[in-house]
Each structure stands twice: as structure tokens, then as C-alpha cells.
């Protein structure tokens, strides 16, 4: 921002005031001016506060109610121009930026020398540049349109690249993304709704988009909360289950609906409960239940005999045949 200091007030000496009194005696402005000058005279302000020279018939200015001739005022209080290094007199406009000062005609772009008065500009290493020169020298180029991003304009940064705010848009719907969440795919940026509609997997159960926390079953995506037992609708995520005809079942439902019953304990034989079982003549046993019907000895890995419906170890089977 350019700050323009107000010009010091140039006062009219006594002789000029007397003439004005005769010409404009009837006006309120003249009366006020005469009163002001007479007041200054009575306060001994007819001499320069610094050099003590009389100010009669000369231009002078006031600072803190003290009168100074123009040369003394410029020597004591005026700023030095950053460009030409000359004093910015009280009769010149003083333009300032960050405690630095310029004549109005010296306040120019350091590169193209065009005036910066009442125009936007940028500073680089204490050098002032117009926006066009600054853009050509230092500004980033938009990743989309390849044009300079002017100083002071808003830019968006993502993965080391920059965009104009209006160029940073969803690849699908072309709406500005701004600071909203986005997802990148194959170097293209998408707003979340467009990405979900085009690329996100959909749950096999509810057909809705899976954003987080999904799982797969037979290469099909599921929400965790949608992966249920086919029999009782119990949630199966994190639980043991059995697959039947590509449908998941909890252990209880599978045992009730499909599992073979152990000839020994009559309980279901499932791969989860007891992974090994014995099958003989369309009859099944848990490995732990496959025992001699008389002595209760385990028959797993042993020879055995049958007597009617009974399964017997060799010894018990031989004794049975002898008794017969």
C-alpha cells in the first residue's frame, strides 16, 4: 500500500495577510486567517526556529507550533528519496513504503521504470516491481493453463505443483476443488463424490460405495457391517464362518442346516469344530469319538471290526465272535 504524507501547510506572511484583510474583510475565512497570523506574531513565530532568520515576506511552515523557513525545514525534517537520493522537499509529495520514501516521479518499477503511483506492486529483496515484471521474473506458472500466477492472487498447491484457484478443478465435473478433500488417480484430481461414483468399489450386499473399512469375500467387496450369515443375518466380520455354495454361514447355522452328525456324540461335524473326522459306510465320527463300542479305546489309525451297527477293536471283536 502506498502511504501519501500530507503536504506541510504554507502560511502567508503578515504583509500578505493585511492585503487580504482589505479585500475580503467581510468573509469569515479572511477574519480567521487574520486572527491566526496576528496570533503567530504575538508568539514570536516571525523568526525561523532553527536559523533565526526573519520570515517576513517569506514562505515558512509550522512544526509543533514552531515556524521554520523552507530550507531549514527540508534540512531538518524532510525524507531522502530512495531513488534519486535527493531531499523530498515540503512542496513535493512524499510516497512511503515500509519506512522508505520516494518522490512521486521517482516511485517507479525497478525493471521497466513505469510509475507505480496508485498501482499494485510487489517487493522482492527490497526492490519494487510492477505486477507484470514481478510475474515474469518470480511468479509460479499454473500447472493447468501454464500462465503466470500474479502476485496477490490466490493459488492452490498440491504435490509440488501450483494452480490458479479457478484452474484447480475436478477432472470429472470441472467444479473448483478449493480446500475441499480430493483424491488423485493417474495424475488427475477428483472431488470425492466424482471419484466415488467412478472408481470406488461398491458393496456386494448393499451396492453402496465402500470408502473405508471394507473387506473381500470370494474376490467381492463388502462393507464389514454388510457381511452377514446367510441363515441368521449375524455379522461375520472377525468371526469364524463356513462357506456353502459360495454363501457364508455362521457355525451354528451351518451345523443346523448342513453338517453331518457324529455317530458317537451326535453333534455336528464341522471343519471349524473338529477339522479331522472319520467316515465309514456313509457314517461319520469326530476323530475323538471314533472308539471301540465296548472298551472305548480309540480306533483312529487302528484296525477294527464291525458287529451289526457296532464298531469294535480287534480284541473286542474277536471276543464277540468267540462268544457267538
Coordinates of C-alpha atoms in Angstrom, one line a residue:
X1 CA 0.0 0.0 0.0
X2 CA 1.3 3.5 -0.8
X3 CA 1.1 6.0 2.0
X4 CA 1.0 9.6 0.9
X5 CA 2.1 12.1 3.6
X6 CA 0.1 15.3 3.7
X7 CA 2.0 18.4 2.4
X8 CA 3.1 20.8 5.2
X9 CA 1.0 23.9 5.4
X10 CA 2.5 27.0 3.8
X11 CA 1.5 30.1 5.7
X12 CA 1.0 33.6 4.4
X13 CA 3.2 36.3 6.0
X14 CA 1.9 39.4 7.7
X15 CA 2.1 41.8 4.7
X16 CA 0.0 39.4 2.5
X17 CA -2.5 39.0 5.3
X18 CA -3.0 42.7 5.6
X19 CA -3.9 42.9 1.9
X20 CA -6.3 40.0 2.2
X21 CA -8.0 41.9 5.1
X22 CA -8.8 44.8 2.9
X23 CA -10.1 42.7 0.0
X24 CA -12.1 40.1 2.0
X25 CA -12.9 41.9 5.2
X26 CA -16.5 40.7 5.1
X27 CA -15.7 36.9 4.8
X28 CA -15.3 34.5 7.7
X29 CA -12.3 32.9 6.1
X30 CA -10.4 36.2 6.0
X31 CA -11.2 37.0 9.6
X32 CA -9.9 33.6 10.7
X33 CA -6.7 34.0 8.7
X34 CA -6.0 37.5 10.1
X35 CA -6.6 36.2 13.7
X36 CA -4.3 33.3 13.1
X37 CA -1.4 35.4 11.7
X38 CA -1.7 38.0 14.4
X39 CA -1.6 35.2 17.0
X40 CA 1.6 33.7 15.5
X41 CA 3.2 37.2 15.5
X42 CA 2.5 37.7 19.2
X43 CA 4.0 34.3 19.9
X44 CA 7.3 35.3 18.4
X45 CA 7.0 33.0 15.4
X46 CA 8.3 35.6 12.9
X47 CA 11.7 34.1 13.1
X48 CA 12.9 30.6 11.9
X49 CA 13.2 28.3 14.9
X50 CA 16.4 26.9 13.5
X51 CA 18.4 29.7 11.7
X52 CA 16.7 32.6 13.5
X53 CA 16.3 34.5 10.2
X54 CA 13.2 36.7 9.9
X55 CA 10.4 35.2 8.0
X56 CA 8.8 38.5 7.0
X57 CA 7.9 38.3 3.3
X58 CA 9.0 34.6 3.0
X59 CA 7.2 31.3 2.9
X60 CA 7.5 29.2 6.0
X61 CA 5.9 26.2 7.6
X62 CA 5.0 25.1 11.1
X63 CA 6.0 22.0 13.0
X64 CA 4.9 21.5 16.6
X65 CA 3.8 25.2 16.7
X66 CA 7.3 26.3 15.7
X67 CA 8.0 28.2 12.5
X68 CA 10.7 27.1 10.1
X69 CA 11.9 28.6 6.8
X70 CA 11.6 26.2 3.9
X71 CA 15.3 25.4 3.6
X72 CA 15.6 24.6 7.3
X73 CA 12.5 22.5 7.3
X74 CA 13.8 20.4 4.4
X75 CA 17.2 20.1 6.1
X76 CA 15.8 19.0 9.4
X77 CA 12.6 17.1 8.7
X78 CA 12.3 16.1 5.1
X79 CA 13.0 12.5 4.0
X80 CA 15.5 11.4 1.4
X81 CA 14.3 9.8 -1.8
X82 CA 15.3 6.1 -2.2
X83 CA 15.7 6.5 -6.0
X84 CA 17.5 9.8 -6.6
X85 CA 18.9 10.3 -3.1
X86 CA 17.7 13.9 -3.1
X87 CA 15.7 15.6 -0.3
X88 CA 11.9 15.3 -0.7
X89 CA 11.0 19.0 0.0
X90 CA 7.9 20.1 1.8
X91 CA 6.5 21.3 -1.6
X92 CA 6.8 17.8 -3.0
X93 CA 4.6 14.7 -2.5
X94 CA 6.3 12.1 -0.3
X95 CA 5.4 8.5 -1.1
X96 CA 6.3 5.9 1.6
X97 CA 6.5 2.1 1.8
X98 CA 7.9 0.3 4.9
X99 CA 9.7 3.4 6.2
X100 CA 11.3 4.2 2.8
X101 CA 10.4 7.3 0.9
X102 CA 10.3 8.4 -2.8
X103 CA 9.4 11.5 -4.8
X104 CA 6.2 10.8 -6.7
X105 CA 8.1 11.0 -10.0
X106 CA 10.7 8.5 -8.7
X107 CA 8.3 5.9 -7.4
X108 CA 8.8 3.5 -10.4
X109 CA 9.3 -0.2 -11.2
X110 CA 12.9 -1.1 -10.9
X111 CA 12.8 -3.1 -14.1
X112 CA 10.5 -1.4 -16.6
X113 CA 10.6 2.1 -15.0
X114 CA 6.9 2.5 -15.3
X115 CA 5.3 4.5 -12.5
X116 CA 3.9 2.6 -9.5
X117 CA 1.8 5.5 -8.2
X118 CA -1.7 4.3 -7.3
X119 CA -0.9 0.9 -8.9
X120 CA -0.4 -2.6 -7.3
X121 CA 3.2 -3.6 -7.0
X122 CA 5.3 -6.3 -5.3
X123 CA 8.6 -6.2 -3.4
X124 CA 11.5 -8.6 -3.9
X125 CA 14.7 -8.2 -1.9
X126 CA 13.7 -4.6 -1.2
X127 CA 13.2 -3.9 -4.9
X128 CA 9.8 -2.7 -6.0
X129 CA 8.4 -4.2 -9.2
X130 CA 5.1 -3.8 -11.1
X131 CA 3.0 -6.9 -11.1
X132 CA 3.8 -7.7 -14.7
X133 CA 7.6 -7.6 -14.2
X134 CA 7.3 -9.5 -10.9
X135 CA 5.3 -12.2 -12.6
X136 CA 7.7 -12.6 -15.4
X137 CA 10.7 -12.8 -13.1
X138 CA 9.5 -14.6 -10.0
X139 CA 5.9 -15.9 -10.2
X140 CA 5.0 -19.5 -10.4
X141 CA 3.2 -20.8 -13.5
X142 CA -0.2 -22.5 -13.2
X143 CA 0.1 -26.3 -13.7
X144 CA -3.1 -26.3 -15.8
X145 CA -3.1 -23.2 -18.0
X146 CA 0.7 -22.6 -17.9
X147 CA 0.2 -18.8 -17.3
X148 CA 1.8 -16.8 -14.5
X149 CA 0.1 -16.6 -11.2
X150 CA 0.1 -12.8 -10.4
X151 CA 1.3 -11.6 -7.0
X152 CA -1.6 -11.1 -4.6
X153 CA -3.8 -13.6 -6.4
X154 CA -4.8 -16.8 -4.6
X155 CA -3.1 -20.0 -5.7
X156 CA -3.6 -23.7 -4.8
X157 CA -0.6 -26.0 -4.1
X158 CA -0.8 -29.8 -4.3
X159 CA 2.0 -32.4 -4.6
X160 CA 4.6 -29.7 -5.5
X161 CA 2.5 -28.0 -8.2
X162 CA 0.6 -24.8 -8.2
X163 CA -2.7 -23.7 -9.8
X164 CA -4.8 -20.6 -10.2
X165 CA -7.7 -21.1 -7.9
X166 CA -10.1 -21.2 -10.9
X167 CA -7.9 -23.8 -12.7
X168 CA -7.8 -26.2 -9.7
X169 CA -10.9 -28.2 -10.7
X170 CA -12.2 -31.7 -10.5
X171 CA -11.2 -33.6 -13.7
X172 CA -14.7 -35.1 -13.9
X173 CA -17.3 -32.3 -13.0
X174 CA -14.9 -29.4 -13.6
X175 CA -16.0 -27.7 -10.4
X176 CA -13.4 -25.8 -8.4
X177 CA -12.0 -28.1 -5.6
X178 CA -10.6 -25.3 -3.4
X179 CA -9.7 -26.6 0.0
X180 CA -12.2 -29.5 -0.1
X181 CA -10.9 -33.1 0.1
X182 CA -9.7 -34.6 -3.1
X183 CA -8.4 -37.9 -4.5
X184 CA -5.8 -38.3 -7.2
X185 CA -5.8 -41.1 -9.8
X186 CA -3.4 -41.3 -12.7
X187 CA -2.2 -37.7 -12.1
X188 CA -5.8 -36.4 -12.3
X189 CA -7.6 -34.8 -9.3
X190 CA -11.2 -35.7 -8.5
X191 CA -13.6 -34.3 -5.9
X192 CA -14.7 -37.1 -3.5
X193 CA -18.2 -37.5 -4.9
X194 CA -17.0 -37.9 -8.5
X195 CA -14.2 -40.3 -7.5
X196 CA -16.6 -42.5 -5.5
X197 CA -19.1 -42.6 -8.4
X198 CA -16.5 -43.6 -10.9
X199 CA -13.9 -45.6 -9.2
X200 CA -14.7 -46.6 -5.6
X201 CA -15.8 -50.3 -5.1
X202 CA -19.4 -51.0 -4.3
X203 CA -20.5 -53.4 -1.6
X204 CA -21.9 -56.7 -2.9
X205 CA -24.5 -56.6 -0.1
X206 CA -25.9 -53.0 -0.2
X207 CA -24.4 -51.8 -3.6
X208 CA -23.3 -48.6 -1.9
X209 CA -19.7 -47.1 -2.2
X210 CA -17.1 -48.5 0.1
X211 CA -15.0 -45.6 1.3
X212 CA -13.2 -47.1 4.3
X213 CA -13.2 -50.3 6.3
X214 CA -14.1 -52.8 3.5
X215 CA -13.3 -56.5 3.2
X216 CA -13.4 -59.1 0.4
X217 CA -15.0 -62.5 0.2
X218 CA -14.5 -64.6 -3.0
X219 CA -12.9 -61.5 -4.6
X220 CA -16.0 -59.4 -4.0
X221 CA -16.0 -56.2 -1.9
X222 CA -18.2 -55.9 1.2
X223 CA -18.8 -53.4 3.9
X224 CA -17.8 -55.1 7.2
X225 CA -21.3 -54.5 8.6
X226 CA -22.9 -56.0 5.5
X227 CA -21.1 -59.3 5.6
X228 CA -23.8 -61.4 7.3
X229 CA -24.6 -65.0 7.9
X230 CA -27.0 -66.3 5.2
X231 CA -29.0 -68.1 7.8
X232 CA -29.5 -65.7 10.7
X233 CA -28.0 -62.4 9.5
X234 CA -25.4 -62.3 12.2
X235 CA -22.4 -60.2 11.4
X236 CA -19.5 -62.4 10.4
X237 CA -16.6 -59.9 10.2
X238 CA -13.9 -61.1 12.7
X239 CA -15.8 -64.3 13.3
X240 CA -15.2 -67.9 12.1
X241 CA -17.7 -69.0 9.4
X242 CA -18.2 -71.7 6.9
X243 CA -18.9 -71.3 3.1
X244 CA -21.6 -73.3 1.5
X245 CA -22.4 -72.8 -2.2
X246 CA -20.5 -69.5 -2.1
X247 CA -22.7 -68.3 0.8
X248 CA -21.2 -67.6 4.3
X249 CA -22.8 -69.2 7.3
X250 CA -22.0 -68.9 11.0
X251 CA -21.0 -72.1 12.7
X252 CA -24.4 -72.6 14.4
X253 CA -26.4 -72.2 11.2
X254 CA -24.1 -74.3 9.1
X255 CA -24.2 -77.1 11.7
X256 CA -28.0 -76.9 11.9
X257 CA -28.6 -76.8 8.2
X258 CA -25.8 -78.8 6.5
X259 CA -23.4 -80.6 8.9
X260 CA -23.2 -84.4 9.2
X261 CA -23.8 -85.8 12.7
X262 CA -21.2 -87.7 14.6
X263 CA -22.2 -91.3 15.2
X264 CA -20.6 -91.2 18.6
X265 CA -21.8 -87.9 20.2
X266 CA -24.5 -87.0 17.7
X267 CA -23.1 -83.4 17.5
X268 CA -22.4 -81.7 14.1
X269 CA -19.1 -82.4 12.4
X270 CA -17.8 -79.1 11.1
X271 CA -14.4 -78.2 9.7
X272 CA -14.2 -75.5 12.4
X273 CA -15.1 -77.6 15.4
X274 CA -13.0 -80.7 14.6
X275 CA -11.1 -80.5 11.4
X276 CA -10.4 -84.3 11.3
X277 CA -13.2 -86.8 11.1
X278 CA -13.6 -90.5 10.2
X279 CA -16.0 -91.7 7.5
X280 CA -17.1 -95.3 7.2
X281 CA -20.0 -96.6 5.2
X282 CA -21.7 -93.3 4.9
X283 CA -21.3 -92.8 8.7
X284 CA -19.1 -90.2 10.2
X285 CA -17.3 -89.7 13.6
X286 CA -15.3 -87.0 15.1
X287 CA -11.7 -88.3 15.5
X288 CA -12.1 -88.1 19.2
X289 CA -15.4 -90.1 19.1
X290 CA -14.1 -92.9 16.8
X291 CA -13.8 -95.5 19.6
X292 CA -14.4 -99.2 20.3
X293 CA -18.1 -99.7 21.2
X294 CA -17.1 -102.0 24.1
X295 CA -13.8 -100.9 25.6
X296 CA -13.9 -97.3 24.5
X297 CA -10.3 -97.5 23.1
X298 CA -9.5 -95.1 20.2
X299 CA -9.7 -96.7 16.8
X300 CA -8.0 -93.9 14.9
X301 CA -5.3 -95.4 12.8
X302 CA -6.1 -98.9 14.1
X303 CA -7.8 -101.9 12.5
X304 CA -11.3 -102.5 13.6
X305 CA -14.2 -104.9 13.2
X306 CA -17.9 -104.4 12.8
X307 CA -20.7 -106.2 14.6
X308 CA -24.1 -105.3 13.4
X309 CA -24.0 -101.4 13.9
X310 CA -21.2 -101.5 16.4
X311 CA -17.5 -100.7 15.7
X312 CA -15.1 -102.8 17.8
X313 CA -11.4 -103.0 18.2
X314 CA -9.8 -106.3 17.1
X315 CA -9.7 -107.7 20.6
X316 CA -13.2 -106.9 21.5
X317 CA -14.4 -108.0 18.0
X318 CA -12.6 -111.4 18.4
X319 CA -14.1 -112.0 21.8
X320 CA -17.5 -111.2 20.4
X321 CA -17.1 -113.7 17.6
X322 CA -16.0 -116.4 20.1
X323 CA -19.0 -115.8 22.3
X324 CA -21.2 -116.2 19.3

